[in-house]
mmCIF file of C-alpha atoms in Angstrom:
data_model
loop_
_atom_site.group_PDB
_atom_site.id
_atom_site.type_symbol
_atom_site.label_atom_id
_atom_site.label_comp_id
_atom_site.label_asym_id
_atom_site.label_seq_id
_atom_site.Cartn_x
_atom_site.Cartn_y
_atom_site.Cartn_z
ATOM 1 C CA GLY A 1 64.820 -37.297 -35.151
ATOM 2 C CA VAL A 2 63.039 -37.840 -31.678
ATOM 3 C CA VAL A 3 59.290 -36.482 -31.437
ATOM 4 C CA LEU A 4 57.939 -36.950 -28.344
ATOM 5 C CA VAL A 5 53.944 -36.941 -27.069
ATOM 6 C CA LEU A 6 53.717 -36.718 -22.756
ATOM 7 C CA SER A 7 51.308 -39.264 -21.318
ATOM 8 C CA GLY A 8 49.577 -39.160 -17.652
ATOM 9 C CA PHE A 9 52.028 -36.564 -16.088
ATOM 10 C CA GLU A 10 50.382 -33.299 -13.805
ATOM 11 C CA ASN A 11 52.727 -30.348 -13.691
ATOM 12 C CA PRO A 12 55.414 -30.050 -12.359
ATOM 13 C CA LEU A 13 56.695 -33.825 -13.691
ATOM 14 C CA ARG A 14 54.913 -33.073 -16.818
ATOM 15 C CA SER A 15 57.448 -30.007 -17.266
ATOM 16 C CA GLN A 16 60.042 -30.993 -15.861
ATOM 17 C CA LEU A 17 59.628 -33.394 -18.144
ATOM 18 C CA ARG A 18 59.236 -31.705 -21.298
ATOM 19 C CA ALA A 19 62.582 -29.427 -20.692
ATOM 20 C CA ALA A 20 64.244 -32.167 -20.137
ATOM 21 C CA ALA A 21 63.352 -33.637 -23.648
ATOM 22 C CA VAL A 22 64.005 -30.392 -25.062
ATOM 23 C CA GLY A 23 67.022 -29.388 -24.084
ATOM 24 C CA LEU A 24 68.830 -33.070 -25.151
ATOM 25 C CA GLY A 25 67.396 -31.858 -28.983
ATOM 26 C CA ALA A 26 63.481 -34.005 -29.211
ATOM 27 C CA GLU A 27 60.728 -31.947 -29.966
ATOM 28 C CA TYR A 28 57.637 -32.017 -28.307
ATOM 29 C CA ARG A 29 53.974 -32.385 -29.287
ATOM 30 C CA PRO A 30 51.288 -31.564 -26.784
ATOM 31 C CA ASP A 31 49.417 -34.271 -28.894
ATOM 32 C CA TRP A 32 49.615 -37.599 -30.915
ATOM 33 C CA THR A 33 50.932 -35.968 -35.713
ATOM 34 C CA PRO A 34 51.773 -38.032 -38.194
ATOM 35 C CA ASP A 35 55.325 -36.927 -36.753
ATOM 36 C CA SER A 36 55.470 -38.308 -33.401
ATOM 37 C CA THR A 37 57.884 -40.886 -32.942
ATOM 38 C CA HIS A 38 58.125 -42.103 -29.175
ATOM 39 C CA LEU A 39 55.202 -41.739 -26.863
ATOM 40 C CA VAL A 40 56.370 -41.257 -23.044
ATOM 41 C CA CYS A 41 53.459 -42.666 -20.823
ATOM 42 C CA ALA A 42 52.599 -42.130 -17.339
ATOM 43 C CA PHE A 43 50.297 -45.565 -17.847
ATOM 44 C CA PRO A 44 50.060 -47.937 -21.433
ATOM 45 C CA ARG A 45 46.595 -47.807 -20.640
ATOM 46 C CA THR A 46 46.295 -44.140 -22.612
ATOM 47 C CA PRO A 47 44.187 -42.437 -25.035
ATOM 48 C CA LYS A 48 46.512 -41.311 -26.103
ATOM 49 C CA ALA A 49 48.895 -44.538 -25.979
ATOM 50 C CA ALA A 50 46.379 -46.626 -28.190
ATOM 51 C CA ARG A 51 46.312 -44.116 -30.879
ATOM 52 C CA ALA A 52 50.570 -43.999 -30.297
ATOM 53 C CA ARG A 53 50.530 -47.287 -31.097
ATOM 54 C CA GLU A 54 47.987 -47.791 -33.427
ATOM 55 C CA LEU A 55 50.444 -45.769 -35.380
ATOM 56 C CA GLY A 56 53.833 -47.685 -34.143
ATOM 57 C CA GLY A 57 55.028 -45.625 -32.483
ATOM 58 C CA LEU A 58 57.024 -46.497 -29.387
ATOM 59 C CA LEU A 59 55.836 -46.003 -25.433
ATOM 60 C CA VAL A 60 58.173 -45.313 -23.662
ATOM 61 C CA GLY A 61 58.409 -44.854 -19.675
ATOM 62 C CA PRO A 62 60.136 -41.837 -18.146
ATOM 63 C CA ALA A 63 63.189 -43.304 -17.379
ATOM 64 C CA TRP A 64 63.983 -43.341 -20.267
ATOM 65 C CA ILE A 65 64.498 -40.045 -20.842
ATOM 66 C CA TRP A 66 66.090 -39.387 -17.016
ATOM 67 C CA ASP A 67 68.750 -41.890 -18.196
ATOM 68 C CA CYS A 68 68.829 -40.338 -21.788
ATOM 69 C CA GLN A 69 69.560 -36.670 -19.400
ATOM 70 C CA ARG A 70 71.827 -38.080 -16.704
ATOM 71 C CA LEU A 71 73.872 -39.505 -19.545
ATOM 72 C CA GLN A 72 74.003 -36.881 -22.048
ATOM 73 C CA ARG A 73 72.629 -38.809 -25.058
ATOM 74 C CA ARG A 74 69.969 -41.224 -26.796
ATOM 75 C CA LEU A 75 70.031 -44.701 -24.863
ATOM 76 C CA PRO A 76 68.257 -47.930 -26.916
ATOM 77 C CA CYS A 77 64.612 -47.585 -26.299
ATOM 78 C CA GLY A 78 64.653 -51.943 -25.586
ATOM 79 C CA PRO A 79 64.582 -51.798 -22.113
ATOM 80 C CA TYR A 80 61.967 -48.779 -21.427
ATOM 81 C CA LEU A 81 59.270 -50.536 -23.447
ATOM 82 C CA LEU A 82 55.846 -50.577 -22.043
ATOM 83 C CA ASP A 83 53.699 -53.734 -22.846
ATOM 84 C CA GLY A 84 52.440 -53.509 -26.194
ATOM 85 C CA SER A 85 54.339 -50.581 -28.012
ATOM 86 C CA ALA A 86 55.094 -51.072 -31.848
ATOM 87 C CA SER A 87 58.755 -52.053 -30.987
ATOM 88 C CA SER A 88 58.700 -54.562 -27.750
ATOM 89 C CA GLY A 89 61.408 -57.148 -27.770
ATOM 90 C CA SER A 90 63.160 -55.088 -30.507
ATOM 91 C CA GLU A 91 65.785 -52.941 -30.471
ATOM 92 C CA GLY A 92 66.115 -52.225 -34.387
ATOM 93 C CA GLU A 93 64.159 -48.911 -34.338
ATOM 94 C CA GLU A 94 67.520 -47.267 -33.011
ATOM 95 C CA PRO A 95 70.099 -45.847 -34.904
ATOM 96 C CA GLU A 96 73.159 -47.702 -36.100
ATOM 97 C CA ASP A 97 75.394 -45.627 -33.337
ATOM 98 C CA ALA A 98 73.500 -45.606 -30.650
ATOM 99 C CA PRO A 99 75.179 -46.811 -27.823
ATOM 100 C CA PRO A 100 73.793 -49.806 -26.637
ATOM 101 C CA SER A 101 71.972 -50.189 -22.840
ATOM 102 C CA SER A 102 75.093 -50.247 -20.216
ATOM 103 C CA HIS A 103 72.533 -50.413 -17.443
ATOM 104 C CA PRO A 104 69.867 -53.240 -16.315
ATOM 105 C CA SER A 105 65.931 -52.366 -16.665
ATOM 106 C CA PRO A 106 64.351 -50.540 -13.996
#
């Protein structure tokens, strides 16, 4: 159920993030679309970030993808949310079967 967009990354890091997310089952979009759910940002103050915030998207840092890849499962976004995200301070966006995060925030 994750449809992600990347913002603020250059290759090869951009390609590595996209490959890791898609390898975990996420869908990728080059720009924010109505079905997008997560914006993975290098910087929280970009035009894509502003659009994602306006449309209720979740803004997370790249550590979310790396940690999900390392553990081979979708982790709650809460510890990875960037300032200004629609769900900042809330973990309600995750499916009920998502395990709690067992590590401190990066």
